[in-house]
CSV table of C-alpha atoms and ligand atoms in Angstrom, one decimal:
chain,number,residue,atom,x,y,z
A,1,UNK,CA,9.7,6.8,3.2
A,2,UNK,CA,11.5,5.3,0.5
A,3,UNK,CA,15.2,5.1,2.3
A,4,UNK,CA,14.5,1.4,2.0
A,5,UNK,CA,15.8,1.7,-1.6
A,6,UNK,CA,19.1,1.1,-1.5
A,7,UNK,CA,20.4,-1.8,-4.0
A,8,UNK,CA,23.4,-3.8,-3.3
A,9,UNK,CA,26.4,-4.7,-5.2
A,10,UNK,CA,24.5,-8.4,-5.8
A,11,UNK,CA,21.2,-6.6,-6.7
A,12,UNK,CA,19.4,-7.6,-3.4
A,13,UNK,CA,17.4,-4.9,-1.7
A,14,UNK,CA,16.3,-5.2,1.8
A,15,UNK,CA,13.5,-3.9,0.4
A,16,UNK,CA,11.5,-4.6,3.6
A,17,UNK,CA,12.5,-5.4,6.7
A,18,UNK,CA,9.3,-7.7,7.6
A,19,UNK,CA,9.2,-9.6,4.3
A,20,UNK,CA,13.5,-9.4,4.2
A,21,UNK,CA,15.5,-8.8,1.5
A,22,UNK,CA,13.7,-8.9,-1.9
A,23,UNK,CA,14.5,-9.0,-5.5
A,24,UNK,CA,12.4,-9.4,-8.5
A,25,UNK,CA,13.1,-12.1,-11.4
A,26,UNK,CA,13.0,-11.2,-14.8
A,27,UNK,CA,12.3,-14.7,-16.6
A,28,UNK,CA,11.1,-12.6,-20.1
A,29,UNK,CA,14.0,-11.0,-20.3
A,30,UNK,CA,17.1,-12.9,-20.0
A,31,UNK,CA,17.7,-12.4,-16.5
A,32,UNK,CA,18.2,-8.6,-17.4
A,33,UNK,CA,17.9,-6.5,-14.7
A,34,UNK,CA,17.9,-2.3,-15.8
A,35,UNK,CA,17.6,-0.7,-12.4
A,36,UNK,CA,16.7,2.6,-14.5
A,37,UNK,CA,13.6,0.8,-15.9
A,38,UNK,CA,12.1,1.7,-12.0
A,39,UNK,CA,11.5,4.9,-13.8
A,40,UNK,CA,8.7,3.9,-15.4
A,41,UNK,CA,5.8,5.4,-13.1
A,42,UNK,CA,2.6,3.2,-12.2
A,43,UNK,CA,1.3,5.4,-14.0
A,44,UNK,CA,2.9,7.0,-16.7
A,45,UNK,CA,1.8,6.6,-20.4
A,46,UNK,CA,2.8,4.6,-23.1
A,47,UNK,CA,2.0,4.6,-26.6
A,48,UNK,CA,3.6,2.9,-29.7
A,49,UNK,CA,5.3,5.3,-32.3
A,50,UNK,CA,4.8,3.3,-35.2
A,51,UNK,CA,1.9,1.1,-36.1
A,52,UNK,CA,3.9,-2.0,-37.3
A,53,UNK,CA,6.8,-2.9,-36.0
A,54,UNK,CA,9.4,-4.9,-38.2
A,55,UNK,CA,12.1,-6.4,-36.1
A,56,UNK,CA,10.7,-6.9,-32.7
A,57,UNK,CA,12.4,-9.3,-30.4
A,58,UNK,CA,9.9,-11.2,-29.0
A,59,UNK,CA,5.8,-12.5,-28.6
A,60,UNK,CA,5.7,-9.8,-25.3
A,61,UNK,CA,7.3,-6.9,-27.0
A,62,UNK,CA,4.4,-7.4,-30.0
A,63,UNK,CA,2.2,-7.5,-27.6
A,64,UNK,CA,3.0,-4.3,-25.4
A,65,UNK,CA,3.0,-2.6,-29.5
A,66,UNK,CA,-0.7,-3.6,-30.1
A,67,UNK,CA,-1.8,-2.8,-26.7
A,68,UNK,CA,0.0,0.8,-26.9
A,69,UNK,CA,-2.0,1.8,-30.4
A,70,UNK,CA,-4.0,3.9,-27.8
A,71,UNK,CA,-1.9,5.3,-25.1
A,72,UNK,CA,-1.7,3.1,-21.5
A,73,UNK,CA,-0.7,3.4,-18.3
A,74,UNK,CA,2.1,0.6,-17.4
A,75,UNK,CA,0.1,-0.8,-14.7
A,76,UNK,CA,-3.0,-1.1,-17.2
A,77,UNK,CA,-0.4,-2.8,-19.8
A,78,UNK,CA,1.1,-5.2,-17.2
A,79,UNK,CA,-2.3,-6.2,-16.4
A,80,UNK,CA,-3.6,-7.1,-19.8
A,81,UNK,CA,-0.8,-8.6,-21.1
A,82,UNK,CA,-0.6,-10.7,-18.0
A,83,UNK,CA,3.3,-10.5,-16.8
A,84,UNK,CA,4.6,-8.9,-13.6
A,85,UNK,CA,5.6,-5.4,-13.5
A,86,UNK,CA,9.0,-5.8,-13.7
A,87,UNK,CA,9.1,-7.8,-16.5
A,88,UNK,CA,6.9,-5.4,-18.3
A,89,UNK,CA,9.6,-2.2,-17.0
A,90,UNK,CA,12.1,-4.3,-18.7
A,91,UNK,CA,10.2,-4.9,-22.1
A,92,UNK,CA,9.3,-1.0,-22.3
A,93,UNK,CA,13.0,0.1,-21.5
A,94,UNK,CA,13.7,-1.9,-24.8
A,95,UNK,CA,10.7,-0.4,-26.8
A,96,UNK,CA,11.9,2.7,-25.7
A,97,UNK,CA,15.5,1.9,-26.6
A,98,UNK,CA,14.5,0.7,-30.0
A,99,UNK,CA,12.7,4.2,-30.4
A,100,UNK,CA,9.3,1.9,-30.9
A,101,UNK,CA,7.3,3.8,-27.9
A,102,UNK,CA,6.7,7.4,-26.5
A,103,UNK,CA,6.8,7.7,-22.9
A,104,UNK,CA,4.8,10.7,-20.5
A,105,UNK,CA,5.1,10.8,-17.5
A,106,UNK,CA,2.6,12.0,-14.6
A,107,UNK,CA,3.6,15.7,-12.7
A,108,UNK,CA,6.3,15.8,-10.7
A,109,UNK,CA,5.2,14.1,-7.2
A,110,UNK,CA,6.6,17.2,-5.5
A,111,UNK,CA,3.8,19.3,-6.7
A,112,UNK,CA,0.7,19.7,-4.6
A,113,UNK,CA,-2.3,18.9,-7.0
A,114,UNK,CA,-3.8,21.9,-8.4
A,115,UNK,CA,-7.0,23.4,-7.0
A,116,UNK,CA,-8.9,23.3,-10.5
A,117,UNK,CA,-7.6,19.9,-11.2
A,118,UNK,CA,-9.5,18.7,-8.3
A,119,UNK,CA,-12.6,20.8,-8.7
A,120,UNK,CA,-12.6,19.4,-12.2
A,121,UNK,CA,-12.6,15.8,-10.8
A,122,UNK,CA,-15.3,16.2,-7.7
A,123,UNK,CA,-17.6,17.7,-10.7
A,124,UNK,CA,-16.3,14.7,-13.0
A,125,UNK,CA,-17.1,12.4,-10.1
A,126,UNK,CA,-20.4,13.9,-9.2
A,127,UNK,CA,-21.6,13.9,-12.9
A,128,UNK,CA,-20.5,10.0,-13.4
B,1,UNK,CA,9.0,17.2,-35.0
B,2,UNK,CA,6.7,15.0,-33.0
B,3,UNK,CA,6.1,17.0,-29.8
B,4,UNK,CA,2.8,18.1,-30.4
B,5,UNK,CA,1.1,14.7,-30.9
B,6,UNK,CA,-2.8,14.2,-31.5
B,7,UNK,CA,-2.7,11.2,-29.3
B,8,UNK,CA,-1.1,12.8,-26.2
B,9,UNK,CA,-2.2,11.2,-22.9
B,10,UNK,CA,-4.4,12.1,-20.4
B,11,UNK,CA,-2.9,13.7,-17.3
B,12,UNK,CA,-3.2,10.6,-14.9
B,13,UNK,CA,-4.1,10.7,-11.3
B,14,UNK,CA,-4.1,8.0,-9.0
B,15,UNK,CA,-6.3,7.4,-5.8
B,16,UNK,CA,-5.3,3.7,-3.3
B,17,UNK,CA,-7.7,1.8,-2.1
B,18,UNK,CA,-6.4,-0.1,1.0
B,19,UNK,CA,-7.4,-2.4,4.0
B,20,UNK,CA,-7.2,-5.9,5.1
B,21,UNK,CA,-7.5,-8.9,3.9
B,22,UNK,CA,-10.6,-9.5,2.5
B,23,UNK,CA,-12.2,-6.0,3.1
B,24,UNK,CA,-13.6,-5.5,-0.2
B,25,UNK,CA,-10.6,-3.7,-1.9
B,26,UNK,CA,-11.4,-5.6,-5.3
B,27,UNK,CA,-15.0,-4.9,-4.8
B,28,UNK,CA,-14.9,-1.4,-4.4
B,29,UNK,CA,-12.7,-0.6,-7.2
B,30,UNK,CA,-15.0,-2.5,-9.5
B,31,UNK,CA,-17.9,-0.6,-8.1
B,32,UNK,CA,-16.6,2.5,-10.0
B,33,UNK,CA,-14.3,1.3,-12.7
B,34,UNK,CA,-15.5,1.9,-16.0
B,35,UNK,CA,-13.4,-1.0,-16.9
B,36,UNK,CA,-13.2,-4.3,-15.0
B,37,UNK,CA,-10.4,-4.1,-12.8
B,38,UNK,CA,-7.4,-5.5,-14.3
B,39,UNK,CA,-5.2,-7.7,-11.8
B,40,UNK,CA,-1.7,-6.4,-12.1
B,41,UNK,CA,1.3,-8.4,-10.6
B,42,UNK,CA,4.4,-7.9,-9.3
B,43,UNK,CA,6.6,-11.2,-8.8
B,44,UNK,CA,9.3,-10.6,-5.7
B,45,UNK,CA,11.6,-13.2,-4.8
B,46,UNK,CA,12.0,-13.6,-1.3
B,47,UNK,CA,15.7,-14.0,0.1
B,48,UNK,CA,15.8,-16.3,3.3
B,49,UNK,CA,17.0,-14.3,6.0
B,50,UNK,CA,19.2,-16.9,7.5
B,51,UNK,CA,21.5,-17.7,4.7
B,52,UNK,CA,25.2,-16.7,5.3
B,53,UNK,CA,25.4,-17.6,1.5
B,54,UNK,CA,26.8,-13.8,0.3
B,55,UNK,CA,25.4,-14.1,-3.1
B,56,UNK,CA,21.9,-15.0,-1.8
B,57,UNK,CA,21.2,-17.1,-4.2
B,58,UNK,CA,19.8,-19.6,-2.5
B,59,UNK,CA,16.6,-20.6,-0.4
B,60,UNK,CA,14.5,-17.8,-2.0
B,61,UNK,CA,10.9,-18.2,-2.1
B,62,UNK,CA,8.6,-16.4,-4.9
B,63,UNK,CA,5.8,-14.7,-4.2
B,64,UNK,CA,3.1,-13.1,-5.8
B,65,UNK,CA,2.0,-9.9,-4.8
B,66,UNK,CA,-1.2,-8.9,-7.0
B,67,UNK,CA,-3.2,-5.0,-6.9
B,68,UNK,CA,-6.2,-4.4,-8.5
B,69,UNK,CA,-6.2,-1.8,-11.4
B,70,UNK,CA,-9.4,0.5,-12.1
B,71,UNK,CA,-10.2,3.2,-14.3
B,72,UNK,CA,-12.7,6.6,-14.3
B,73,UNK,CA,-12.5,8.9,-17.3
B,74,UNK,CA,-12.9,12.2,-15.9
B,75,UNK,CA,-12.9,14.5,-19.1
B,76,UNK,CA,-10.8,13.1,-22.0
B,77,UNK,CA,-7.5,14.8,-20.3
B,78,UNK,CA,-8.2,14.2,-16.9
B,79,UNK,CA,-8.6,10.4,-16.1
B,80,UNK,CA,-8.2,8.9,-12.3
B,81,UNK,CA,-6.6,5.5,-12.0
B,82,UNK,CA,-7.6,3.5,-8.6
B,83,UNK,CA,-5.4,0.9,-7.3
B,84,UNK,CA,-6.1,-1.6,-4.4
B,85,UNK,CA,-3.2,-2.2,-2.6
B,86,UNK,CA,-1.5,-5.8,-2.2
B,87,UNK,CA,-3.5,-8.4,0.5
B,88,UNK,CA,-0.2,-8.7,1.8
B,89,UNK,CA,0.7,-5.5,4.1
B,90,UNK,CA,4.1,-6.9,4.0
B,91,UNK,CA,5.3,-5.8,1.3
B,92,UNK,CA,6.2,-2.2,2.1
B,93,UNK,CA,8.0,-1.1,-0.7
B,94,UNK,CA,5.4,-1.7,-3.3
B,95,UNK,CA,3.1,0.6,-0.9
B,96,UNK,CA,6.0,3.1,-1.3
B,97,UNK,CA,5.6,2.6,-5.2
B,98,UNK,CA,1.8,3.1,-5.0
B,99,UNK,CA,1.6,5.8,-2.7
B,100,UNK,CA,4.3,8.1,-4.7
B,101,UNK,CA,2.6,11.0,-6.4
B,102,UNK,CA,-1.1,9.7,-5.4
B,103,UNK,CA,-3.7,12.3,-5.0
B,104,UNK,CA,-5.3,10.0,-1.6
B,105,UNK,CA,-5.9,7.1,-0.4
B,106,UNK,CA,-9.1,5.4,1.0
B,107,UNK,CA,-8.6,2.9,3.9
B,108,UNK,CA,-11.9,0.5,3.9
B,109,UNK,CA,-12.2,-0.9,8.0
B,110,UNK,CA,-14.3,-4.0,7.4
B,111,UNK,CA,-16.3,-3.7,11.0
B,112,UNK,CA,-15.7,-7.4,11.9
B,113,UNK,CA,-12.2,-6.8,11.8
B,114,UNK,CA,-11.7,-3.4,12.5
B,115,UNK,CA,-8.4,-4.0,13.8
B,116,UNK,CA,-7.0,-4.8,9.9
B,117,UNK,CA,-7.4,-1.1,8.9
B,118,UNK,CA,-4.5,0.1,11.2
B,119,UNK,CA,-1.6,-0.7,9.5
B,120,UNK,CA,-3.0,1.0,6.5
B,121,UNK,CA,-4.2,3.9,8.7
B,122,UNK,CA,-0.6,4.5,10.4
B,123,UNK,CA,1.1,3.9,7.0
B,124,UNK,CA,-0.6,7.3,4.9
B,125,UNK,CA,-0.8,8.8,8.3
B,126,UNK,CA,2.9,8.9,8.4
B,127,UNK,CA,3.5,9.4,4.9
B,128,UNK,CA,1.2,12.5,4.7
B,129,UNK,CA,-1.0,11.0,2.6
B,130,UNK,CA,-4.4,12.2,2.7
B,131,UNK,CA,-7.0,9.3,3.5
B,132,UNK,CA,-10.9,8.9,4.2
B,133,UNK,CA,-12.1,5.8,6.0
B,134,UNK,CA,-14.5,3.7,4.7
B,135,UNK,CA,-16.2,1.6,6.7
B,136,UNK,CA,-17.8,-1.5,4.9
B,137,UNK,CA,-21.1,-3.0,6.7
B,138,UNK,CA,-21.2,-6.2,6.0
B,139,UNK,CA,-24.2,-7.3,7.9
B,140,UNK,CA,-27.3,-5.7,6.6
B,141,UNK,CA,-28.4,-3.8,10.0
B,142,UNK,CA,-25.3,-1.1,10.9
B,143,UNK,CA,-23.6,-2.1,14.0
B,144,UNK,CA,-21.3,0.9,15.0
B,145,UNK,CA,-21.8,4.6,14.4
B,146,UNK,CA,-19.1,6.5,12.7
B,147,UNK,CA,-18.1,8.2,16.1
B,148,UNK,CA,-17.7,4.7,18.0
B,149,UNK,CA,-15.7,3.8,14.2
B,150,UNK,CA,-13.6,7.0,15.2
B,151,UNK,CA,-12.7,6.0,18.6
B,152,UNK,CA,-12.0,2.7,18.0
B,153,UNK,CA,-9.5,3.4,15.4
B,154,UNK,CA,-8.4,6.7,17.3
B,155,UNK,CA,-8.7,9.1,14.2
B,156,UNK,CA,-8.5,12.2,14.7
B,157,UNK,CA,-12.0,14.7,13.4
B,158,UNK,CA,-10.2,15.5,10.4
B,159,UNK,CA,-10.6,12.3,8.9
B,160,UNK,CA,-13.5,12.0,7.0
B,161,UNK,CA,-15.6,8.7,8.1
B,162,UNK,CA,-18.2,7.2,5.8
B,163,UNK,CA,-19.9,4.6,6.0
B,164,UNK,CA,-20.5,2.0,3.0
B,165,UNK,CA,-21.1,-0.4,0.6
B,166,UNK,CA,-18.6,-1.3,-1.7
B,167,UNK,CA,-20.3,-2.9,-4.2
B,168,UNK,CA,-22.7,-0.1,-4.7
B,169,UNK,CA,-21.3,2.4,-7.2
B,170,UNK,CA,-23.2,5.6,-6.0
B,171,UNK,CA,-21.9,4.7,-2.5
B,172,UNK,CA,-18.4,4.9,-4.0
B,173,UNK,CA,-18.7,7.2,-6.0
B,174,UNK,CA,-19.9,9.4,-3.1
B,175,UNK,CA,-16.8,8.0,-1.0
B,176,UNK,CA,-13.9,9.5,-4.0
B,177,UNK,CA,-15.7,12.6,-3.9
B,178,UNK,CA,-15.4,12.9,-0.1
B,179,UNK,CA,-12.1,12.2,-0.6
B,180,UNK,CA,-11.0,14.6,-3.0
B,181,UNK,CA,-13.1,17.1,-1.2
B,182,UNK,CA,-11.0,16.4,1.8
B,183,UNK,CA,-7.5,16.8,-0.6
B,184,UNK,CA,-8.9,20.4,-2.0
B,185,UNK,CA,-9.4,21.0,2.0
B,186,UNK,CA,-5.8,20.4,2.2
B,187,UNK,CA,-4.8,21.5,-0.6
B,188,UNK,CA,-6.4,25.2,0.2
B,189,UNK,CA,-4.7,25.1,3.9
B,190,UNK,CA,-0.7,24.7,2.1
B,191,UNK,CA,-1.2,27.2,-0.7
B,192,UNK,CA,-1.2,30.6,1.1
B,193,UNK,CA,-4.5,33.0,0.3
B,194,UNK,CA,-4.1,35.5,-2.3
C,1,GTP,N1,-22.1,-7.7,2.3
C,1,GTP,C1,-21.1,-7.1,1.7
C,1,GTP,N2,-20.1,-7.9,1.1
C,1,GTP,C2,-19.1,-7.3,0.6
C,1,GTP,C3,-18.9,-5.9,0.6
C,1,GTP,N3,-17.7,-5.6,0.0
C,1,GTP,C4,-17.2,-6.8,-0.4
C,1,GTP,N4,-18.0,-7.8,-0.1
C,1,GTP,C5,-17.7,-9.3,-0.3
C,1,GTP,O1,-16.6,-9.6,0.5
C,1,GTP,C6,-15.8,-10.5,-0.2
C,1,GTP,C7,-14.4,-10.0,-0.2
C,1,GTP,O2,-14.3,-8.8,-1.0
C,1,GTP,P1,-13.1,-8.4,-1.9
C,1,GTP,O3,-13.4,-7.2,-2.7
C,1,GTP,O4,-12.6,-9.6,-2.7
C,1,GTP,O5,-12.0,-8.0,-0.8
C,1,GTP,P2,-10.5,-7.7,-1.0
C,1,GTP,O6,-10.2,-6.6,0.0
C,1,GTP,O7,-10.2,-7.4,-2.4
C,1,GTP,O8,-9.8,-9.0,-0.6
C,1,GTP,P3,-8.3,-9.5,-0.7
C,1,GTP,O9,-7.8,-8.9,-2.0
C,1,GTP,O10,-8.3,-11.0,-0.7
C,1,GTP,O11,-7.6,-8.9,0.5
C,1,GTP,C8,-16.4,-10.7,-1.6
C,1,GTP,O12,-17.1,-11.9,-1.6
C,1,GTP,C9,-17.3,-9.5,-1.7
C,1,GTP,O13,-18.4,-9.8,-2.6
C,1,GTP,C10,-19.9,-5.1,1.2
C,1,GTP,O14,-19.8,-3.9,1.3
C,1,GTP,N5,-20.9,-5.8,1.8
C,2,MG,MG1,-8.8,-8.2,-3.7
């Protein structure tokens, strides 16, 4: 399903054939664009090495640190801190650069989810 | 050495919550989050298809494409993370982006518009995504039964059917169960016996 992903030389994806060719801005972050920041899962974890952090760049970056005392998922932190999700890929890929943040990411999405894992969330769910 | 860390995340799954416009995506995912659902956005700039400009640089239009973000702490290393999907089906490859590495998806059919569902439906149908159908009543007396639900949206008797209220939080509650019921189902069928 995702053969749609296929970036061109100018960075425009035809992401989508109905909506057409798509690409996302990055106004935070000086019209970067790090295709590798895509790595950052919906759902993988985040949380800030250090408590205080010294030299960082900008308002955003402080403000992914604070959030990330505890560890967050990146959708979580793009939500909170109110800026889209690409902006927020790019600010982590920095953090992360700067050795500021740990990253962990979910299980592969190859593996079929294990039986206990689910018997552990229909009890979960059944005890909320 | 920092590998074993005290603060090591959970292990994260992810459920969608999709449907059409208006079919109480938001609501449901509030009816179970333990937090109130965050609004997370992703901004895509929309090329026009008819420029012969190579760079496309020109007569792009922004929108914003918004999901809703929930959260259920299962044990303090298992917690499940529910997104509702964009109002906008359009917007494929964020679906791709949400369905990767999700454990299911529910599909809420608003009965007035039952017709809404079935770009959802064909979309985890032909990812192999497991899905449950949940079909939101909003007049108070129940119009359809779940087998005149089933024929209308031609769903085979594996799908589970429920019908629901998504702002009550034991009728969602019992909705993610039936759906992660119907995973393990799966789940049990792939991994040989033994
Ligand atoms: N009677 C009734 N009303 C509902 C139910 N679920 C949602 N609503 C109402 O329907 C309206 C739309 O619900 P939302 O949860 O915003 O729907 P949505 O799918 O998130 O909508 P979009 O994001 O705009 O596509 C709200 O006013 C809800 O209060 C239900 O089960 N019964
Ligand atoms: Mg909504």
């Amino acid at each position: 399903m995702s053969a749609a992903f296929e970036p061109e030389v100018d960075g425009t994806a035809w992401w989508d054939h109905e909506a057409g060719p798509v690409v996302r801005p990055y106004m935070v972050t000086g019209g970067r664009v790090q295709p590798v920041t895509a790595d950052f899962d919906l759902i993988s974890h985040v949380v800030a090495v250090q408590s205080l952090a010294v030299d960082t760049p900008s308002p955003e970056h402080q403000a992914i640190l604070a959030l990330t005392q505890e560890p967050r998922p990146v959708a979580e932190i793009a939500g909170r801190i109110d800026l889209p999700l690409g902006v927020v890929r790019v600010l982590l890929c920095d953090l992360l650069l700067a050795g500021l943040i740990a990253r962990y990411d979910p299980p592969s999405t190859d593996d079929l989810p294990n039986i206990d894992t689910l018997q552990a969330v229909i009890h979960g769910l059944r005890s909320l | 050495m920092d590998s074993v860390r005290s603060d090591a995340p959970p292990q994260a799954l992810k459920i969608l919550v999709a449907g059409g416009f208006g079919a109480g995506k938001t609501t449901m995912v509030g009816a179970v989050s333990e937090i109130s659902p965050l609004r997370t956005e992703e901004v895509l700039t929309t090329a026009g298809v008819e420029t012969d400009d190579t760079t496309g640089v020109d007569a792009k239009t922004t929108t914003t494409v918004a999901m809703d973000f929930g959260r259920i702490t299962i044990t303090p290393n298992l917690v499940l993370y529910l997104f509702g999907t964009p109002g906008q089906n359009r917007f494929w490859f964020l679906w791709d982006e949400l369905a990767t590495g999700a454990l299911g998806a529910v599909v809420i059919a608003d009965t007035r518009r039952l017709a809404d569902s079935f770009a959802a439906i064909d979309y985890f149908e032909q990812r192999g995504t497991p899905f449950v159908i949940a079909v939101n009543c909003f007049d108070s007396m129940q119009v359809y039964t779940v087998e005149q639900v089933r024929e209308a949206l031609d769903i085979g008797a594996h799908v589970p059917i429920l019908l629901t209220d998504a702002r009550d939080r034991h009728s969602v509650k019992h909705v993610l169960i039936t759906l992660v019921e119907h995973v393990l189902v799966m789940v049990r069928a792939a991994v040989p016996a033994g």
